[in-house]
């Protein structure tokens, strides 16, 4: 037997592997994208990053993407020769500029909202990390659509119309499709039906529940490598094929020069795992399909793992060093019932060599006379074994651990055929034939791997559910050695979880042991810890549980006071009031209670006024003049030692009104215009203004005794930027000379005489205080806002006494 592939030359269908490199030698510019960024949004640094991927991207440039969630995007930048745009996940090691960078920007995944569309060529998308079946490890993730019932779901669409779309590479992408309960079309990498793809690469990608992982129409030079496909979806309405290669009726081109290598496809159903499909127009011809180093496990139903539909032909297909494990369909082809003679005669020059078929039918489908050349294959515990001049059979398990999907070899296989150097490494990168034997299957035998213990857990999480505080619950997990040698190690976990038994282990190959964990919550909480296992590469299991305890029942707070201003929220009282708070509490479980009376002022820190145990005692509080304008929130907080509950009451303090008939009045009693406003009897404005646009408050009063008067006010001027208003009598203030600068600033509300700046400065008013000569009869006091948050509570006018009359100077005696 002599395979078609030359040892000296791997064949023209691999030449394209070296045709291009995606990293440009010179990047025109680097841009930064970070979800939640609040800077200038220029994309020039992490501080001023774009908050989402910009609509237009620049050819030749690189775009670093930080961890976060991003809107759906269409990548359609016009071509500029072969200039590539790189879209890279930012990592701690590689994130471009350090300006504004934080390592947290690299923690976690980049989530693209469904869908992602690539409508032009020459792109590199790289999530910069991901491993096997661990979806959470991939840098780039395409999320499910918001509506999983949508009839056609193309998660990553490539191409938008007729023509050739050249050079697109996807690295480290994960896609979790809508689950199988939604019987709809679900394609991960979806080539549009009129686009011929050229030089496409899908590397280190993951999908779950997809109907088609890679859907290609008229594609050439396309590679799928190191990908992990699981739970491939199929139904009567939507036939599943993880790889679907179709003829392009629009251009007349079949798929050709395709490579699928070093992938794992597990638990798939449908027409087949890798199918040459007929679009219903004419016979499809797939020229140059190379499949090597892959693992196909438990794929069932349909025409076969690698096959075609009845009206499609396979030609120039090479299947080297793969492992086909379990499953109920043929590993190559189908019976092809109904295929025409012309189709069968087109199935030529197909080779299958060095493949390991385990625990399944080894029959090869009927593609006509001499359509397949197959030899040097190893059939283990299989049925319907075809005749081969150099084929091998066995009945014992050749793998380290089938149940945990460790398909490394426990010993060398019979010697396979030594292929060209292009195929001389396995999925782990080990060189084939280094020990003189070219092993059959996806993995080359390695004594180091076989002798190495590998820890495996039956489950990665234990959920204890809801457990009453003070009680316990127990769950178990099996730890086993999925590798070789002896697995020795211990398990550990933190409270409120503890290990009851099985916390240390010494296990030979394929041996397991049960470990029991107890959950003992003592307080009501949602608990989570990590169960850590050592040895064999280590492993972890996530533990979670919640504990419940009814909280104490706390009454509403009652007060021995009357609400003086029902128009305001909560309760309002006047300064000078002494108010008693009362309340009660009980515990549904009869647990002893402790309590606290607590208040905050204007949203500040909590102040504990009184505390105790047993029955709740009342607490009294005196609101003096300094409390005017404040908002108090009173809380009665009660705990039974496991849970805490509280009730609260909001109380506002207003300045007590002056006596009726006096020349004193509340600042809130005037006729006001914005931006002045009153809160809890206090007048202020929240913005700084001038004399023409400040808030206005007008107070009418009547003078019965003419004379010289001064104005006194209870005012809060807390800082040099919050310490002035304009004041005048009988007309609006006109300019800055009528500004009253309150100096020194106050500590809370203080009584101060009104002054005028006059010819002075903001730091030294000319008239302190300002005298107003008033005649008998009606007058008006005008106050205009100036600086923000200068607060007035009360205002009074005070008449100065008349000077003494008939004074004489008496000279001193000699």
mmCIF file of N, CA, C and O in Angstrom, residues 296-340:
data_model
loop_
_atom_site.group_PDB
_atom_site.id
_atom_site.type_symbol
_atom_site.label_atom_id
_atom_site.label_comp_id
_atom_site.label_asym_id
_atom_site.label_seq_id
_atom_site.Cartn_x
_atom_site.Cartn_y
_atom_site.Cartn_z
ATOM 1 N N UNK A 296 -12.944 12.271 17.197
ATOM 2 C CA UNK A 296 -14.387 12.273 16.980
ATOM 3 C C UNK A 296 -14.984 11.270 17.963
ATOM 4 O O UNK A 296 -14.772 10.066 17.835
ATOM 5 N N UNK A 297 -15.707 11.771 18.944
ATOM 6 C CA UNK A 297 -16.214 10.901 20.017
ATOM 7 C C UNK A 297 -17.739 10.943 20.080
ATOM 8 O O UNK A 297 -18.341 12.005 20.097
ATOM 9 N N UNK A 298 -18.325 9.756 20.103
ATOM 10 C CA UNK A 298 -19.750 9.597 20.380
ATOM 11 C C UNK A 298 -20.603 10.434 19.428
ATOM 12 O O UNK A 298 -21.559 11.090 19.840
ATOM 13 N N UNK A 299 -20.255 10.395 18.156
ATOM 14 C CA UNK A 299 -21.067 11.072 17.143
ATOM 15 C C UNK A 299 -21.955 10.029 16.474
ATOM 16 O O UNK A 299 -21.479 8.970 16.051
ATOM 17 N N UNK A 300 -23.242 10.308 16.395
ATOM 18 C CA UNK A 300 -24.205 9.285 16.020
ATOM 19 C C UNK A 300 -25.169 9.778 14.959
ATOM 20 O O UNK A 300 -25.372 10.977 14.780
ATOM 21 N N UNK A 301 -25.790 8.797 14.274
ATOM 22 C CA UNK A 301 -26.853 9.091 13.339
ATOM 23 C C UNK A 301 -26.343 9.551 11.989
ATOM 24 O O UNK A 301 -25.172 9.889 11.791
ATOM 25 N N UNK A 302 -27.231 9.538 10.980
ATOM 26 C CA UNK A 302 -26.913 10.117 9.689
ATOM 27 C C UNK A 302 -26.011 9.272 8.826
ATOM 28 O O UNK A 302 -25.843 8.070 9.015
ATOM 29 N N UNK A 303 -25.341 9.918 7.872
ATOM 30 C CA UNK A 303 -24.579 9.227 6.834
ATOM 31 C C UNK A 303 -23.212 8.750 7.306
ATOM 32 O O UNK A 303 -22.651 7.839 6.731
ATOM 33 N N UNK A 304 -22.623 9.426 8.316
ATOM 34 C CA UNK A 304 -21.314 9.031 8.799
ATOM 35 C C UNK A 304 -20.585 10.197 9.406
ATOM 36 O O UNK A 304 -21.019 11.347 9.304
ATOM 37 N N UNK A 305 -19.465 9.913 10.084
ATOM 38 C CA UNK A 305 -18.676 10.993 10.672
ATOM 39 C C UNK A 305 -18.127 11.884 9.567
ATOM 40 O O UNK A 305 -18.279 13.105 9.582
ATOM 41 N N UNK A 306 -17.488 11.280 8.567
ATOM 42 C CA UNK A 306 -17.008 12.014 7.402
ATOM 43 C C UNK A 306 -17.708 11.404 6.195
ATOM 44 O O UNK A 306 -17.494 10.232 5.862
ATOM 45 N N UNK A 307 -18.594 12.169 5.553
ATOM 46 C CA UNK A 307 -19.458 11.574 4.542
ATOM 47 C C UNK A 307 -19.969 12.649 3.603
ATOM 48 O O UNK A 307 -19.521 13.800 3.618
ATOM 49 N N UNK A 308 -20.958 12.245 2.786
ATOM 50 C CA UNK A 308 -21.620 13.190 1.903
ATOM 51 C C UNK A 308 -23.085 12.798 1.794
ATOM 52 O O UNK A 308 -23.497 11.729 2.215
ATOM 53 N N UNK A 309 -23.867 13.690 1.228
ATOM 54 C CA UNK A 309 -25.256 13.369 0.957
ATOM 55 C C UNK A 309 -25.342 12.551 -0.330
ATOM 56 O O UNK A 309 -24.351 12.383 -1.046
ATOM 57 N N UNK A 310 -26.515 12.054 -0.598
ATOM 58 C CA UNK A 310 -26.647 11.103 -1.713
ATOM 59 C C UNK A 310 -26.346 11.705 -3.072
ATOM 60 O O UNK A 310 -26.020 10.992 -4.007
ATOM 61 N N UNK A 311 -26.448 13.035 -3.188
ATOM 62 C CA UNK A 311 -26.203 13.660 -4.493
ATOM 63 C C UNK A 311 -24.878 14.395 -4.542
ATOM 64 O O UNK A 311 -24.629 15.170 -5.452
ATOM 65 N N UNK A 312 -24.020 14.184 -3.555
ATOM 66 C CA UNK A 312 -22.732 14.880 -3.500
ATOM 67 C C UNK A 312 -21.609 13.863 -3.543
ATOM 68 O O UNK A 312 -21.735 12.736 -3.057
ATOM 69 N N UNK A 313 -20.491 14.252 -4.081
ATOM 70 C CA UNK A 313 -19.359 13.357 -4.232
ATOM 71 C C UNK A 313 -18.178 13.834 -3.396
ATOM 72 O O UNK A 313 -17.999 15.029 -3.182
ATOM 73 N N UNK A 314 -17.364 12.870 -2.942
ATOM 74 C CA UNK A 314 -16.118 13.179 -2.250
ATOM 75 C C UNK A 314 -14.964 12.811 -3.168
ATOM 76 O O UNK A 314 -14.934 11.708 -3.720
ATOM 77 N N UNK A 315 -13.986 13.710 -3.291
ATOM 78 C CA UNK A 315 -12.816 13.424 -4.112
ATOM 79 C C UNK A 315 -11.592 14.042 -3.471
ATOM 80 O O UNK A 315 -11.668 15.132 -2.905
ATOM 81 N N UNK A 316 -10.472 13.336 -3.555
ATOM 82 C CA UNK A 316 -9.200 13.844 -3.021
ATOM 83 C C UNK A 316 -9.294 14.148 -1.532
ATOM 84 O O UNK A 316 -8.856 15.196 -1.070
ATOM 85 N N UNK A 317 -9.861 13.217 -0.777
ATOM 86 C CA UNK A 317 -9.996 13.365 0.669
ATOM 87 C C UNK A 317 -8.923 12.529 1.353
ATOM 88 O O UNK A 317 -8.703 11.363 0.996
ATOM 89 N N UNK A 318 -8.236 13.137 2.326
ATOM 90 C CA UNK A 318 -7.194 12.450 3.099
ATOM 91 C C UNK A 318 -7.606 12.428 4.565
ATOM 92 O O UNK A 318 -7.876 13.489 5.143
ATOM 93 N N UNK A 319 -7.639 11.239 5.165
ATOM 94 C CA UNK A 319 -8.027 11.093 6.568
ATOM 95 C C UNK A 319 -6.887 10.368 7.271
ATOM 96 O O UNK A 319 -6.706 9.157 7.121
ATOM 97 N N UNK A 320 -6.056 11.121 8.017
ATOM 98 C CA UNK A 320 -4.840 10.585 8.619
ATOM 99 C C UNK A 320 -4.870 10.754 10.141
ATOM 100 O O UNK A 320 -5.187 11.843 10.657
ATOM 101 N N UNK A 321 -4.488 9.703 10.863
ATOM 102 C CA UNK A 321 -4.192 9.785 12.302
ATOM 103 C C UNK A 321 -5.292 10.458 13.120
ATOM 104 O O UNK A 321 -5.042 11.349 13.920
ATOM 105 N N UNK A 322 -6.518 10.038 12.893
ATOM 106 C CA UNK A 322 -7.623 10.483 13.736
ATOM 107 C C UNK A 322 -8.053 9.354 14.650
ATOM 108 O O UNK A 322 -7.780 8.175 14.389
ATOM 109 N N UNK A 323 -8.763 9.696 15.736
ATOM 110 C CA UNK A 323 -9.362 8.706 16.631
ATOM 111 C C UNK A 323 -10.878 8.833 16.542
ATOM 112 O O UNK A 323 -11.433 9.901 16.806
ATOM 113 N N UNK A 324 -11.541 7.736 16.136
ATOM 114 C CA UNK A 324 -12.994 7.679 16.042
ATOM 115 C C UNK A 324 -13.484 6.804 17.185
ATOM 116 O O UNK A 324 -13.230 5.586 17.189
ATOM 117 N N UNK A 325 -14.185 7.389 18.150
ATOM 118 C CA UNK A 325 -14.487 6.695 19.396
ATOM 119 C C UNK A 325 -15.989 6.651 19.609
ATOM 120 O O UNK A 325 -16.662 7.690 19.618
ATOM 121 N N UNK A 326 -16.525 5.424 19.773
ATOM 122 C CA UNK A 326 -17.944 5.196 20.046
ATOM 123 C C UNK A 326 -18.803 5.849 18.964
ATOM 124 O O UNK A 326 -18.310 6.329 17.947
ATOM 125 N N UNK A 327 -20.129 5.829 19.173
ATOM 126 C CA UNK A 327 -21.035 6.396 18.179
ATOM 127 C C UNK A 327 -21.687 5.308 17.351
ATOM 128 O O UNK A 327 -21.218 4.164 17.293
ATOM 129 N N UNK A 328 -22.784 5.677 16.695
ATOM 130 C CA UNK A 328 -23.596 4.676 16.001
ATOM 131 C C UNK A 328 -23.625 4.849 14.494
ATOM 132 O O UNK A 328 -24.367 4.151 13.817
ATOM 133 N N UNK A 329 -22.853 5.770 13.936
ATOM 134 C CA UNK A 329 -22.848 5.914 12.477
ATOM 135 C C UNK A 329 -21.491 5.491 11.916
ATOM 136 O O UNK A 329 -20.522 5.342 12.657
ATOM 137 N N UNK A 330 -21.375 5.279 10.607
ATOM 138 C CA UNK A 330 -20.090 4.874 10.032
ATOM 139 C C UNK A 330 -19.014 5.927 10.271
ATOM 140 O O UNK A 330 -19.306 7.123 10.341
ATOM 141 N N UNK A 331 -17.800 5.488 10.387
ATOM 142 C CA UNK A 331 -16.734 6.467 10.586
ATOM 143 C C UNK A 331 -16.360 7.140 9.273
ATOM 144 O O UNK A 331 -15.932 8.282 9.260
ATOM 145 N N UNK A 332 -16.554 6.425 8.157
ATOM 146 C CA UNK A 332 -16.371 7.037 6.841
ATOM 147 C C UNK A 332 -17.596 6.698 5.995
ATOM 148 O O UNK A 332 -17.925 5.532 5.804
ATOM 149 N N UNK A 333 -18.241 7.719 5.504
ATOM 150 C CA UNK A 333 -19.247 7.538 4.491
ATOM 151 C C UNK A 333 -20.546 6.944 4.954
ATOM 152 O O UNK A 333 -20.800 6.751 6.140
ATOM 153 N N UNK A 334 -21.398 6.682 3.978
ATOM 154 C CA UNK A 334 -22.705 6.105 4.226
ATOM 155 C C UNK A 334 -22.977 5.085 3.145
ATOM 156 O O UNK A 334 -22.234 4.947 2.167
ATOM 157 N N UNK A 335 -24.076 4.349 3.318
ATOM 158 C CA UNK A 335 -24.436 3.362 2.306
ATOM 159 C C UNK A 335 -24.758 4.031 0.985
ATOM 160 O O UNK A 335 -24.693 3.415 -0.072
ATOM 161 N N UNK A 336 -25.115 5.313 1.042
ATOM 162 C CA UNK A 336 -25.365 6.105 -0.158
ATOM 163 C C UNK A 336 -26.490 5.523 -1.002
ATOM 164 O O UNK A 336 -26.483 5.586 -2.221
ATOM 165 N N UNK A 337 -27.490 4.930 -0.346
ATOM 166 C CA UNK A 337 -28.633 4.410 -1.099
ATOM 167 C C UNK A 337 -29.263 5.542 -1.895
ATOM 168 O O UNK A 337 -29.515 6.622 -1.377
ATOM 169 N N UNK A 338 -29.488 5.308 -3.151
ATOM 170 C CA UNK A 338 -30.092 6.328 -3.997
ATOM 171 C C UNK A 338 -29.082 7.180 -4.737
ATOM 172 O O UNK A 338 -29.465 7.989 -5.590
ATOM 173 N N UNK A 339 -27.791 7.043 -4.404
ATOM 174 C CA UNK A 339 -26.788 7.828 -5.123
ATOM 175 C C UNK A 339 -26.707 7.353 -6.572
ATOM 176 O O UNK A 339 -26.781 6.167 -6.870
ATOM 177 N N UNK A 340 -26.533 8.288 -7.451
ATOM 178 C CA UNK A 340 -26.462 7.948 -8.867
ATOM 179 C C UNK A 340 -25.108 7.349 -9.212
ATOM 180 O O UNK A 340 -24.124 7.510 -8.485
#
